[in-house]
Short mmCIF file of C-alpha atoms in Angstrom, two decimals:
data_model
loop_
_atom_site.label_atom_id
_atom_site.label_comp_id
_atom_site.label_asym_id
_atom_site.label_seq_id
_atom_site.Cartn_x
_atom_site.Cartn_y
_atom_site.Cartn_z
CA MET A 1 0.00 0.01 0.01
CA SER A 2 1.46 3.38 -1.00
CA ALA A 3 1.66 6.34 1.38
CA ASP A 4 -1.16 8.03 -0.55
CA GLU A 5 -3.38 4.95 -0.16
CA VAL A 6 -2.65 4.80 3.56
CA ASN A 7 -3.41 8.49 3.99
CA GLU A 8 -6.61 8.18 1.93
CA LYS A 9 -7.65 5.13 3.90
CA PHE A 10 -7.34 6.75 7.32
CA ASN A 11 -8.29 10.36 6.50
CA LEU A 12 -11.79 11.68 7.02
CA PRO A 13 -12.77 14.43 4.60
CA PRO A 14 -11.99 17.96 5.80
CA TYR A 15 -14.92 20.00 7.10
CA GLN A 16 -15.30 22.04 3.91
CA GLU A 17 -15.72 18.83 1.89
CA LEU A 18 -18.53 17.43 4.05
CA PRO A 19 -21.93 17.64 2.32
CA ASP A 20 -23.81 20.84 3.08
CA MET A 21 -26.71 20.67 0.64
CA GLY A 22 -28.76 18.72 3.17
CA LEU A 23 -29.00 14.95 3.39
CA TYR A 24 -31.89 12.85 4.61
CA LEU A 25 -31.30 10.35 7.41
CA ASN A 26 -30.66 7.34 5.17
CA GLN A 27 -28.26 9.35 3.02
CA VAL A 28 -26.41 10.50 6.15
CA VAL A 29 -26.06 6.91 7.37
CA THR A 30 -24.70 5.82 3.97
CA TYR A 31 -22.24 8.72 3.95
CA LEU A 32 -21.05 8.05 7.51
CA GLN A 33 -20.58 4.34 6.76
CA LYS A 34 -18.46 5.22 3.74
CA CYS A 35 -16.30 7.59 5.82
CA VAL A 36 -15.63 5.02 8.57
CA ALA A 37 -15.28 2.02 6.24
CA PRO A 38 -11.55 1.57 7.10
CA PHE A 39 -12.73 0.77 10.65
CA PRO A 40 -14.93 -2.33 10.26
CA SER A 41 -15.94 -2.48 13.93
CA VAL A 42 -17.73 0.89 13.61
CA LYS A 43 -21.42 0.49 12.92
CA VAL A 44 -23.85 3.25 11.99
CA THR A 45 -27.64 2.86 11.76
CA SER A 46 -30.56 5.24 11.29
CA SER A 47 -31.81 4.52 14.79
CA MET A 48 -28.39 5.36 16.27
CA VAL A 49 -28.36 8.74 14.49
CA SER A 50 -31.94 9.46 15.60
CA ASN A 51 -30.99 8.63 19.19
CA TYR A 52 -28.01 11.01 19.08
CA VAL A 53 -30.37 13.76 17.98
CA LYS A 54 -32.96 12.76 20.60
CA HIS A 55 -30.32 12.87 23.35
CA GLN A 56 -29.06 16.24 22.05
CA LEU A 57 -25.59 14.98 21.16
CA VAL A 58 -26.24 16.35 17.67
CA THR A 59 -28.19 19.48 16.78
CA ARG A 60 -31.59 18.82 15.25
CA PRO A 61 -31.77 18.63 11.47
CA GLN A 62 -33.74 21.38 9.77
CA LYS A 63 -36.72 20.07 7.79
CA LYS A 64 -35.29 16.54 8.18
CA LEU A 65 -32.09 17.57 6.40
CA TYR A 66 -28.66 17.11 7.96
CA ARG A 67 -26.00 19.62 7.01
CA ARG A 68 -22.24 19.81 7.35
CA GLU A 69 -22.22 20.67 11.05
CA GLN A 70 -24.40 17.69 12.03
CA ILE A 71 -22.36 15.36 9.82
CA ALA A 72 -19.14 16.55 11.48
CA GLN A 73 -20.70 16.01 14.91
CA LEU A 74 -21.87 12.55 13.90
CA LEU A 75 -18.48 11.47 12.59
CA PHE A 76 -16.94 12.32 15.94
CA ILE A 77 -19.71 10.49 17.80
CA VAL A 78 -19.55 7.28 15.76
CA VAL A 79 -15.82 7.05 16.52
CA ALA A 80 -15.87 8.19 20.16
CA LYS A 81 -18.89 6.08 21.18
CA ASN A 82 -16.68 3.03 20.83
CA VAL A 83 -14.56 4.06 23.81
CA LEU A 84 -16.71 6.49 25.81
CA GLU A 85 -19.87 5.96 27.78
CA GLN A 86 -22.75 8.19 26.66
CA SER A 87 -22.41 10.50 29.69
CA ASN A 88 -18.70 11.06 28.94
CA LEU A 89 -19.42 11.42 25.24
CA TYR A 90 -21.86 14.21 26.12
CA LYS A 91 -19.18 15.86 28.33
CA ALA A 92 -16.61 15.64 25.52
CA ILE A 93 -19.04 17.32 23.11
CA GLN A 94 -19.77 20.04 25.65
CA ILE A 95 -16.05 20.67 26.10
CA GLN A 96 -15.68 20.96 22.31
CA ARG A 97 -18.61 23.35 22.02
CA GLU A 98 -17.16 25.58 24.75
CA SER A 99 -13.64 25.47 23.32
CA TYR A 100 -13.81 25.49 19.51
CA GLN A 101 -16.19 26.05 16.63
CA THR A 102 -17.38 22.81 15.03
CA ARG A 103 -15.31 23.44 11.90
CA VAL A 104 -12.08 23.86 13.87
CA ALA A 105 -12.77 20.97 16.25
CA TYR A 106 -13.79 18.60 13.45
CA ASN A 107 -10.75 19.39 11.27
CA TYR A 108 -8.43 18.76 14.21
CA PHE A 109 -10.29 15.53 15.05
CA ALA A 110 -10.12 14.30 11.43
CA GLU A 111 -6.41 15.13 11.15
CA GLU A 112 -5.62 13.52 14.51
CA LEU A 113 -7.64 10.39 13.67
CA GLY A 114 -5.54 9.94 10.53
CA ASN A 115 -2.31 10.67 12.40
CA VAL A 116 -3.02 8.24 15.26
CA SER A 117 -4.43 5.52 12.98
CA ARG A 118 -1.38 5.55 10.73
CA TYR A 119 0.82 5.29 13.83
CA VAL A 120 -1.16 2.48 15.49
CA PHE A 121 -1.44 0.49 12.27
CA GLY A 122 2.32 0.81 11.68
CA GLN A 123 2.21 3.16 8.68
CA GLN A 124 4.32 5.85 10.39
CA ASP A 125 6.99 5.59 13.06
CA GLN A 126 5.82 8.34 15.39
CA LEU A 127 2.87 10.55 16.10
CA GLU A 128 2.98 13.97 14.49
CA ARG A 129 2.46 16.99 16.72
CA LEU A 130 -0.58 18.73 15.32
CA GLY A 131 -1.69 22.29 15.88
CA HIS A 132 0.05 25.25 17.43
CA GLU A 133 -1.23 24.99 20.98
CA GLN A 134 -1.32 22.04 23.28
CA THR A 135 -4.35 22.13 25.58
CA LYS A 136 -5.90 19.64 27.95
CA GLN A 137 -8.89 19.47 25.58
CA LYS A 138 -6.60 18.41 22.69
CA GLN A 139 -4.86 15.86 24.95
CA MET A 140 -8.25 14.42 25.93
CA LEU A 141 -9.23 14.17 22.26
CA ARG A 142 -5.94 12.50 21.32
CA ASN A 143 -6.46 9.96 24.10
CA VAL A 144 -10.00 9.20 22.92
CA ILE A 145 -8.68 8.70 19.40
CA MET A 146 -5.76 6.56 20.61
CA ALA A 147 -8.11 4.35 22.63
CA PHE A 148 -10.30 3.99 19.56
CA ALA A 149 -7.38 3.24 17.22
CA TYR A 150 -5.89 0.61 19.53
CA ARG A 151 -9.32 -0.97 20.00
CA GLU A 152 -9.83 -1.02 16.21
CA TYR A 153 -6.36 -2.48 15.66
CA LEU A 154 -7.13 -5.33 18.07
CA TYR A 155 -10.52 -5.91 16.47
CA GLN A 156 -8.96 -6.20 13.02
CA PHE A 157 -6.10 -8.34 14.34
CA PHE A 158 -8.39 -10.90 15.97
CA GLU A 159 -10.90 -10.87 13.09
CA GLY A 160 -8.03 -11.72 10.72
CA GLN A 161 -7.03 -14.80 12.76
#
């Protein structure tokens, strides 16, 4: 696998490339599944997305249409839910909302998910240091992503046996 294929495999689209024309629930689920396809243990269903909206983890869609901001929120949730309990997931989202705009937080999350995944799956020798500032919020996010990446690595390792 070439470096470009590895990067493509583990990189979520940047915020500006997420759909913003408005997607219906089934279209959102299909899009999310495509984005997280490199992580086969991650499952996304319509009922899961509806529950995230119901529990106010994601802002409500307007006229049943999900836009870029909700899709970014959902991509974080479908990854983080694998290692965080719902109460801690809610706290993590609250911290993000208080600290950074969704665009900024999502782009950092997407970049860090690629960075950590390439490291955990042996495609790069060390973690890159991302961003200009190092905050406890960023450290928490990196640890969530690392827990997810190691969990996913083990899932794929044992499924391949």
